[in-house]
PDB file of C-alpha atoms in Angstrom:
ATOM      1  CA  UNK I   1       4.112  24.194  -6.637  1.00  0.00           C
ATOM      2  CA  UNK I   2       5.350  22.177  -9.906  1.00  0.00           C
ATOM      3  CA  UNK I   3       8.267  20.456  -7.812  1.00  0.00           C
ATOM      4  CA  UNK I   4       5.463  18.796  -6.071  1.00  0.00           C
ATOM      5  CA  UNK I   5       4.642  16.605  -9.277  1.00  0.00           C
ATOM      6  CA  UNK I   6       7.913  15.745 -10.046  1.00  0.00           C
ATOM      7  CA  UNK I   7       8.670  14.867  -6.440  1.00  0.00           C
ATOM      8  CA  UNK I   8       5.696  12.481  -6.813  1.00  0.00           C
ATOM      9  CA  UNK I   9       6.417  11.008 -10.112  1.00  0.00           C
ATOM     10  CA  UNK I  10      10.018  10.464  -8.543  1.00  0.00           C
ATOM     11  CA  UNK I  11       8.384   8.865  -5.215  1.00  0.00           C
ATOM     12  CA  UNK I  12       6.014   6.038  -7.509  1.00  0.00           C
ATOM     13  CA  UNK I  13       8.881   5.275  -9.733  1.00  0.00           C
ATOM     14  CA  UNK I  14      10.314   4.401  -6.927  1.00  0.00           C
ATOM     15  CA  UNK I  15       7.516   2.453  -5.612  1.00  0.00           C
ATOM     16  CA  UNK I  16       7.162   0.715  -8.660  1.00  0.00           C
ATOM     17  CA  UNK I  17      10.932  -0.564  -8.728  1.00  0.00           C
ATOM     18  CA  UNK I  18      10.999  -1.628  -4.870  1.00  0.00           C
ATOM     19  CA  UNK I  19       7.655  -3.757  -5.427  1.00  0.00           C
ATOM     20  CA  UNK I  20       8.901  -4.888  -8.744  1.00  0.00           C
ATOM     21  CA  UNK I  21      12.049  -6.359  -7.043  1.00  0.00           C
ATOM     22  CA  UNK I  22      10.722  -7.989  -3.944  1.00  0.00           C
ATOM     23  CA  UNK I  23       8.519  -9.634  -6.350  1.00  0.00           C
ATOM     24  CA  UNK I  24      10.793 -11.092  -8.032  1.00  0.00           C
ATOM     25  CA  UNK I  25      12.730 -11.677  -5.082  1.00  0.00           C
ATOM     26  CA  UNK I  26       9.774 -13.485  -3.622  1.00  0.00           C
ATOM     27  CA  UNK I  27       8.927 -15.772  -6.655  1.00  0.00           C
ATOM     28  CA  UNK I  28      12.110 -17.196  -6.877  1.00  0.00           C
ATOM     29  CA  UNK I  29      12.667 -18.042  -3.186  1.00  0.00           C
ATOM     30  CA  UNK I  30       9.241 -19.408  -3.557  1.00  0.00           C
ATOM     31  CA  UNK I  31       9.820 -21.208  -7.136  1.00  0.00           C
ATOM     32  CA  UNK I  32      13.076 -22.338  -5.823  1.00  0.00           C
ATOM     33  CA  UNK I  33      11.570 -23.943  -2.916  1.00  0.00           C
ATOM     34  CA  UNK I  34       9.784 -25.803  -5.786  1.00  0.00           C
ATOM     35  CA  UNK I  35       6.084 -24.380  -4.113  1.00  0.00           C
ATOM     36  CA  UNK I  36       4.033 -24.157  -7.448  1.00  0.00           C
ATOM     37  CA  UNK I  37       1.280 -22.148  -5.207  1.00  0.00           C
ATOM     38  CA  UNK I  38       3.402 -19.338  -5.521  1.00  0.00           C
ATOM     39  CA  UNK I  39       0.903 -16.845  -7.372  1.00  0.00           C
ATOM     40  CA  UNK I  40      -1.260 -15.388  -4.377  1.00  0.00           C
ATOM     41  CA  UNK I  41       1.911 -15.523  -2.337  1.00  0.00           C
ATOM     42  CA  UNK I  42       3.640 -13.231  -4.038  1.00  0.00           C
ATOM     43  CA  UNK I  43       0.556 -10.992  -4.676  1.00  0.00           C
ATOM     44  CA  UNK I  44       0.455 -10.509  -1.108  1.00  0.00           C
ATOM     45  CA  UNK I  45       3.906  -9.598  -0.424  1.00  0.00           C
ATOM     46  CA  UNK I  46       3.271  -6.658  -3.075  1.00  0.00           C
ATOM     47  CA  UNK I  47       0.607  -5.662  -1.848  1.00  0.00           C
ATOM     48  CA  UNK I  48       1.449  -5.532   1.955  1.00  0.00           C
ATOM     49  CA  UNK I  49       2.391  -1.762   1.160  1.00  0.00           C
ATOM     50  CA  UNK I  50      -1.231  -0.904   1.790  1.00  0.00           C
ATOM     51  CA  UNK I  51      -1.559  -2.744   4.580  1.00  0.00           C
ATOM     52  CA  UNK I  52       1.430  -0.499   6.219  1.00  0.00           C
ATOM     53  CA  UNK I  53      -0.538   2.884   5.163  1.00  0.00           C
ATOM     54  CA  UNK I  54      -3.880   1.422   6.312  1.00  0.00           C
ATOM     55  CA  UNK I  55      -2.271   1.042   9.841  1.00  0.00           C
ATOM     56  CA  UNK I  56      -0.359   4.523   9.293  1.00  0.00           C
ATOM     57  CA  UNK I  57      -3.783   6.200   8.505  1.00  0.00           C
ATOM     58  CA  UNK I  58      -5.236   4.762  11.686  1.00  0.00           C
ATOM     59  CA  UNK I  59      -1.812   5.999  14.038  1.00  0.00           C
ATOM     60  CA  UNK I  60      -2.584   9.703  11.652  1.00  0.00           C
ATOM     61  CA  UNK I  61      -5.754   9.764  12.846  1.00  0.00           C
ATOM     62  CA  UNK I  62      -5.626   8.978  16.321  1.00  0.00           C
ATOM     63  CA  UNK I  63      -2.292  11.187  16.978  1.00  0.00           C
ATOM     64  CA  UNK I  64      -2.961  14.332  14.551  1.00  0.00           C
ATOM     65  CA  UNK I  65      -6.168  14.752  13.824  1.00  0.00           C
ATOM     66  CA  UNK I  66      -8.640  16.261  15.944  1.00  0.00           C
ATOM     67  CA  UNK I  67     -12.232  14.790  14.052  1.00  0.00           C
ATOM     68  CA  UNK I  68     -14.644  13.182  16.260  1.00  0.00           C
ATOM     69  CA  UNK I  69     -18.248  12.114  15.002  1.00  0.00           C
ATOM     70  CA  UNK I  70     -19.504   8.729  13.568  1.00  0.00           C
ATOM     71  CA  UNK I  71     -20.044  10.448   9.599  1.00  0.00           C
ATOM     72  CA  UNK I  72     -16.336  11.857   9.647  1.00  0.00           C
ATOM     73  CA  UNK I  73     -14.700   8.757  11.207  1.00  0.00           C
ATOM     74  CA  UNK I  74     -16.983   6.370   9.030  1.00  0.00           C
ATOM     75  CA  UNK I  75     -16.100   8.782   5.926  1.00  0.00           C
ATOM     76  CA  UNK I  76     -12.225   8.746   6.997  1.00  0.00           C
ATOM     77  CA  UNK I  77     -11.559   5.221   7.404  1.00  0.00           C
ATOM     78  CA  UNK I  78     -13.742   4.386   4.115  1.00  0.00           C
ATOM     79  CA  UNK I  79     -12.148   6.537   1.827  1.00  0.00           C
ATOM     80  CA  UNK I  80      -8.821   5.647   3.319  1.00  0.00           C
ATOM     81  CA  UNK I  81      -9.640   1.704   2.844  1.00  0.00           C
ATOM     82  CA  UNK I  82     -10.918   2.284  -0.672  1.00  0.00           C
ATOM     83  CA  UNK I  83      -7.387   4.061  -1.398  1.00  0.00           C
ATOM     84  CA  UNK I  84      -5.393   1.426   0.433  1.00  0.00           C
ATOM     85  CA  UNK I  85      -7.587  -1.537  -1.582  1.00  0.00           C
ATOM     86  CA  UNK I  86      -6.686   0.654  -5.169  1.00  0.00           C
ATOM     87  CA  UNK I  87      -2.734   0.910  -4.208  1.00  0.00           C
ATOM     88  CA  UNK I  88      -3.119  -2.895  -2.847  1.00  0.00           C
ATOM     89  CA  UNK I  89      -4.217  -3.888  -6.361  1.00  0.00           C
ATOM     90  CA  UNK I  90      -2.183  -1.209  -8.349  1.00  0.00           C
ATOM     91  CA  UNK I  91       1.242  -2.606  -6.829  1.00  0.00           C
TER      92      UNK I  91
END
């Protein structure tokens, strides 16, 4: 049960050096291409990761789970979007 922890720490770090890179990546393509605009640009390109689990979370749902109802789809997809706006702004 602890190897779950570190597996997670491992799996952010990871996170956190990928997003960190195409950042950087991104600015200086951007920079380079002398557009001085470059701020929301790059903000966007970090935070497409939640855009990717947002769309996963709707596949997860519609392939695996078996809910039905208006309260437990309305529940699902708002939790899931409040999750997907806090990793949007976290990477």
């Amino acid at each position: 049960a602890y190897y779950v922890y570190g597996f997670m720490l491992l799996v952010f770090a990871i996170l956190i050096i990928v997003i960190v890179c195409v950042t950087i990546i991104g600015t200086y393509f951007l920079l380079n291409a002398e557009n001085y605009h470059w701020q929301w640009t790059t903000f966007f390109c970090a935070a497409s990761t939640s855009v990717y689990v947002y769309l996963y979370s709707i596949y997860y749902y519609c392939a695996k789970t078996k809910m039905s109802g208006f309260f437990q789809t309305s529940f699902y997809f708002g939790y899931t979007l409040m999750f997907c706006l806090g990793l949007g702004m976290l990477c």
